[in-house]
Coordinates of C-alpha atoms and ligand atoms in Angstrom, one line a residue:
X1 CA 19.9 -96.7 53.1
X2 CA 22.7 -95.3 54.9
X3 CA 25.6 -93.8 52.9
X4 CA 28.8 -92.2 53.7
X5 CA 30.5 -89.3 52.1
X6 CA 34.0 -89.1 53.1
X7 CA 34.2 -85.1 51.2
X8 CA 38.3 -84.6 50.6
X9 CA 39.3 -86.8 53.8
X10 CA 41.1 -90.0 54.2
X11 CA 44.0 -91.7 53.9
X12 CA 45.5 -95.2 53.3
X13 CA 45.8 -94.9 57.4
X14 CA 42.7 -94.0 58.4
X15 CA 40.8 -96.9 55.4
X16 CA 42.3 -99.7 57.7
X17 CA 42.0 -97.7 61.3
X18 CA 38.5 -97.3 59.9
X19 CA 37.9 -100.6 59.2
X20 CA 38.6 -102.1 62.2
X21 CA 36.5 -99.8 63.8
X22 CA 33.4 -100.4 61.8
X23 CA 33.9 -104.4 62.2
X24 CA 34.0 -103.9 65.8
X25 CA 31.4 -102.0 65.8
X26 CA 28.8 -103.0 63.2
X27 CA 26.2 -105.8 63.9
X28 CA 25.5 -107.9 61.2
X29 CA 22.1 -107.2 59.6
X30 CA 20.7 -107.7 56.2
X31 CA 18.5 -104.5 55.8
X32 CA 20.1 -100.8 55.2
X33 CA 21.8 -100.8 52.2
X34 CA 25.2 -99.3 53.3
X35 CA 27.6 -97.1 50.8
X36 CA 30.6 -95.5 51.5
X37 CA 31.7 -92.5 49.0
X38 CA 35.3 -92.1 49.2
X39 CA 37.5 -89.5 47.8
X40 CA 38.0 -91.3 43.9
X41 CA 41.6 -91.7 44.4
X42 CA 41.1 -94.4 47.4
X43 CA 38.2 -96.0 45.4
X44 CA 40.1 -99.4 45.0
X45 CA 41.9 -98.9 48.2
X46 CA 38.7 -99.6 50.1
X47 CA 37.2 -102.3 47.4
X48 CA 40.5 -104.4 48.6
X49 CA 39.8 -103.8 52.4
X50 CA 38.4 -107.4 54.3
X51 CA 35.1 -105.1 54.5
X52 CA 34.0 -106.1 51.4
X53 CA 34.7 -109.3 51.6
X54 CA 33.0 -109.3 55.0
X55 CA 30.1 -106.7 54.8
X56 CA 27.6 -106.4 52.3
X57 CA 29.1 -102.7 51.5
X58 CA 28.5 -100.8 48.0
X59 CA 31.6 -98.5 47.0
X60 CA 30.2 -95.2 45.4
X61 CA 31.8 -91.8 44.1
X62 CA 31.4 -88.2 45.3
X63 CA 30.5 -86.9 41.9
X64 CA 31.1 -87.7 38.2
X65 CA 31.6 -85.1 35.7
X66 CA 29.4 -84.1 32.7
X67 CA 31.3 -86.1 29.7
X68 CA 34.8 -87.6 29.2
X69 CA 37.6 -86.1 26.9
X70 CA 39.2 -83.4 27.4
X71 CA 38.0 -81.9 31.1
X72 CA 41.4 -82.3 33.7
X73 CA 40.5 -83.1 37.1
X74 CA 37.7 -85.2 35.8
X75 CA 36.0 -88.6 36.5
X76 CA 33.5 -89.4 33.9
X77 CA 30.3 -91.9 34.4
X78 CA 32.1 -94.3 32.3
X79 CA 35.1 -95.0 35.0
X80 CA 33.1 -95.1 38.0
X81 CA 31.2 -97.7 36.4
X82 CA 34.6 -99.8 35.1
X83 CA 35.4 -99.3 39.2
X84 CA 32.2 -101.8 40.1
X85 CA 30.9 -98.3 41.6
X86 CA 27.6 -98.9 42.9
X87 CA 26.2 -95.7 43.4
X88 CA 27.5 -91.4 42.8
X89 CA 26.6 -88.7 44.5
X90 CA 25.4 -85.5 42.3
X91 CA 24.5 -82.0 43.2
X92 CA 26.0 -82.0 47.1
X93 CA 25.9 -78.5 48.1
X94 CA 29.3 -78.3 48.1
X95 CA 29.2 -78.7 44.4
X96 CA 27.2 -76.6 43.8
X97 CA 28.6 -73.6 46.5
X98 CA 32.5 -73.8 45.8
X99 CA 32.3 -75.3 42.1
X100 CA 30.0 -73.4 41.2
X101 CA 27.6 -76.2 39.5
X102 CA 24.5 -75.1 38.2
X103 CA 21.1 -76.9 38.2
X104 CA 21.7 -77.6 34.1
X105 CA 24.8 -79.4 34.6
X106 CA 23.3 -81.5 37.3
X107 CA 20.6 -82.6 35.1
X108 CA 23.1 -83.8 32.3
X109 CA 25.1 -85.9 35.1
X110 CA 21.5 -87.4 35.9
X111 CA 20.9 -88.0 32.5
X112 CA 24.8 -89.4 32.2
X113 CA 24.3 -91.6 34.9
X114 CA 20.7 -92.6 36.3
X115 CA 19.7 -95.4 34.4
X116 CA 23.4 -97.1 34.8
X117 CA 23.8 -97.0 38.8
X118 CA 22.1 -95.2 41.9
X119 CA 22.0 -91.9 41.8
X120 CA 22.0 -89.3 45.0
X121 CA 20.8 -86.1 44.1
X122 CA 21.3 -83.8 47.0
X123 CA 18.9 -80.8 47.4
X124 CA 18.6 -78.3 50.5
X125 CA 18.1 -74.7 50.6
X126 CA 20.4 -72.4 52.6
X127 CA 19.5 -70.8 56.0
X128 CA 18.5 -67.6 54.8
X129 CA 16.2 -69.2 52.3
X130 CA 14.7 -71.6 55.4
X131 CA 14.3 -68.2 57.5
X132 CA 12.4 -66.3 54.7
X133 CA 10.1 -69.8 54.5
X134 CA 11.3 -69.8 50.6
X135 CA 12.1 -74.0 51.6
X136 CA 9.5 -75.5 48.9
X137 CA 10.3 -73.2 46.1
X138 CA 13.9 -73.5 46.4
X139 CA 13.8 -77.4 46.3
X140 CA 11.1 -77.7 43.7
X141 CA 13.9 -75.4 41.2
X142 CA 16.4 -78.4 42.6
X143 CA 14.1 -80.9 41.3
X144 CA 13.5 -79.0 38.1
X145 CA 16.1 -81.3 36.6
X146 CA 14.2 -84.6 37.0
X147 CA 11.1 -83.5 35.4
X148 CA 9.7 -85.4 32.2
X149 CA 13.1 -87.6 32.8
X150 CA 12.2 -91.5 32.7
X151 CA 13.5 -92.6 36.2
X152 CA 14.0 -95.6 37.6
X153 CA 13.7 -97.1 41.3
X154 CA 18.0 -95.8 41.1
X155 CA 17.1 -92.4 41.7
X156 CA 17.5 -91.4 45.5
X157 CA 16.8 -88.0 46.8
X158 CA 19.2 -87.0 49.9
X159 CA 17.3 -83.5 51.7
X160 CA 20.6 -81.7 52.8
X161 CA 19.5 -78.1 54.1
X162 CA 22.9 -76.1 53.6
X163 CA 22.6 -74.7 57.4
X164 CA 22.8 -78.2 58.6
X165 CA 25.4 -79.1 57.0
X166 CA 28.7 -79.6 59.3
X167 CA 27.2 -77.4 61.9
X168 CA 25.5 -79.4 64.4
X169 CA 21.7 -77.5 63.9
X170 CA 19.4 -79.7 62.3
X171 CA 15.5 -79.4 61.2
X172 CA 12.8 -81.0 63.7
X173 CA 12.1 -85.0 62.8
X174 CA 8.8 -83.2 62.2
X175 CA 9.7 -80.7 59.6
X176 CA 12.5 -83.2 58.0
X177 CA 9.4 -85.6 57.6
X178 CA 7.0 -83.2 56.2
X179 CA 9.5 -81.8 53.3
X180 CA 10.8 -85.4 52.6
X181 CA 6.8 -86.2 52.1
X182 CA 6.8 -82.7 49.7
X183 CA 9.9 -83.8 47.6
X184 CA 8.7 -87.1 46.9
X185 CA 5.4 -85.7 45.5
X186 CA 7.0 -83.2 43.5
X187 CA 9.3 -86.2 41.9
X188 CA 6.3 -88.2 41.3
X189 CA 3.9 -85.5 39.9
X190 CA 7.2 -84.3 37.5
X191 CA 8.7 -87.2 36.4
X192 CA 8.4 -88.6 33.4
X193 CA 7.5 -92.0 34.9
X194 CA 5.5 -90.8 38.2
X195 CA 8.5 -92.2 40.1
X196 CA 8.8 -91.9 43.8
X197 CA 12.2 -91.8 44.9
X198 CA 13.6 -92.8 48.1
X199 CA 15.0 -89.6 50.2
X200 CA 17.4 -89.9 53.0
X201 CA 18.0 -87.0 55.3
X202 CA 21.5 -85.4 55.8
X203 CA 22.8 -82.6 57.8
X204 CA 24.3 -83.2 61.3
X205 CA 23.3 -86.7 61.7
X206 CA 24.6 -88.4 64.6
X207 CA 24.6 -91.3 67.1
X208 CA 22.7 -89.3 69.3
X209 CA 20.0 -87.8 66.6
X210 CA 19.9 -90.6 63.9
X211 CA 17.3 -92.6 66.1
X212 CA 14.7 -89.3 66.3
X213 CA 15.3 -89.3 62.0
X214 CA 14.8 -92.9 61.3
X215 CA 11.1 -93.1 63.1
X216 CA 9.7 -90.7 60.8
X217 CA 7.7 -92.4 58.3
X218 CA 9.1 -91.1 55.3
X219 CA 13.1 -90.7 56.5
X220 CA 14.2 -93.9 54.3
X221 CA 17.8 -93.3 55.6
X222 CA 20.5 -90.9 55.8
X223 CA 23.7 -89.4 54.0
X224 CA 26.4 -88.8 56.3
X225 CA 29.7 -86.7 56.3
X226 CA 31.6 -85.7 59.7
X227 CA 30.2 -88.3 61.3
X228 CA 30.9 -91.1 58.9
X229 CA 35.0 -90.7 59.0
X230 CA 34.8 -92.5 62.1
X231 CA 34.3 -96.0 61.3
X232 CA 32.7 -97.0 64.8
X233 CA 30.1 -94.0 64.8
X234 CA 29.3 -94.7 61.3
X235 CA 28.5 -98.3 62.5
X236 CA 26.8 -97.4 65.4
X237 CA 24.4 -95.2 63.3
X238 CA 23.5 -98.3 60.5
X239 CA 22.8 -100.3 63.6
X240 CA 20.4 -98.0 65.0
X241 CA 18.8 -98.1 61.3
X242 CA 18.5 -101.6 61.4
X243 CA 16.9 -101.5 65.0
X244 CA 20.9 -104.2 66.3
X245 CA 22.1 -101.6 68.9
Ligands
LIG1 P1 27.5 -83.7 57.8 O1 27.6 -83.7 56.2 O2 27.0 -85.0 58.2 O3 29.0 -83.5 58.2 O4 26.7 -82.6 58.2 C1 26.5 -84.2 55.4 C2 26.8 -84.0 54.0 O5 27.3 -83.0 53.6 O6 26.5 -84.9 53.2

């Protein structure tokens, strides 16, 4: 599974630059399962692109907020849903850092949305929690909010470690493999179900690293911001995925 999150870029420009670029670039392969999460607003722009008619590609959303009604600004389960949305993104550090979203309103999105569509719960600890070896504690409080929930095979856990986000440092294959192992115990031992979520690894990937990822044995993708916004690289990385380039 290899997803893109597009954050606040994009344009009308840069959808159809873009998607020449990927169908240059991309070699056709029925394996990942490839999302693209743009900014809400150019949602339909990119379900009308000749990408979807030509790729297998699964439109998602950033986020969705808690409930509908009266909450400005807001995009509610309910819409993403009317928008053929396939998958939403919850808890990105991001979120969590400038919005301010706490681990209780994550776990009402979950429960909002999990059984409807796919659902990417992001959870990575920053770098001064990583340097005080507080890694496991910190992400089994992030996956407080799936316990004793009923989950189904739509729950996907991205690993995002806050220091690796945007900056180009990344955690060894090794050490991505091992916590990737520890969060899908934790999911299975607290869920309601025993499920055993997928868990894609994000921070930094690239064309260059996303090979020494994907061999680890339980990497099951990745979720990718800088690095997706460029429609060839973005290509270039599902190929390596599907073992094309
Ligand atoms: P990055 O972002 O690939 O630019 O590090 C990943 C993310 O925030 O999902």
């Amino acid at each position: 599974m290899i997803v893109a999150n597009w954050k606040c870029n994009g344009s009308k420009a840069m959808i159809n630059e873009w998607t020449n670029n990927f169908l240059t670039n991309y070699v056709e392969m029925n394996k990942a399962f490839i999302g693209i999460a743009p900014p809400s607003i150019y949602i339909e722009s990119l379900l009308e692109t000749e990408l979807n008619k030509l790729v297998e590609i699964n439109i998602g959303s950033q986020d969705i907020d808690i409930s509908s009604g009266a909450r400005t600004g807001a995009i509610s389960s309910d819409m993403i849903l009317d928008f053929d949305c396939k998958f939403s993104i919850i808890g990105h550090s991001e979120r969590r850092q400038l919005f301010n979203e706490t681990n209780e309103e994550i776990k009402q999105k979950i429960l909002k949305i999990a059984k409807k569509t796919i659902t990417i719960l992001c959870v990575g600890e920053t770098e001064e929690e990583n340097k005080n070896d507080q890694t496991r504690d910190i992400l089994k409080k992030q996956l407080e909010v799936v316990r004793d929930i009923e989950l189904n095979n739509s729950l996907v856990i991205a690993y995002e470690p806050v220091w690796a986000i945007g900056t180009g440092n990344t955690p060894t294959p090794n050490n991505i493999n091992e916590i990737h192992k520890f969060i899908k115990d934790v999911v299975q031992s607290t869920s309601y179900n025993s499920a055993y979520p997928m868990v894609l690894y994000g921070g930094s990937v690239n064309q260059e690293n996303a090979k020494s990822f994907f061999k680890e044995e339980f990497v099951d993708g990745a979720l990718i911001g800088g690095a997706s916004l460029d429609g060839k690289k973005f290509a270039n990385i599902i190929n390596i995925f599907n073992g094309t380039n």
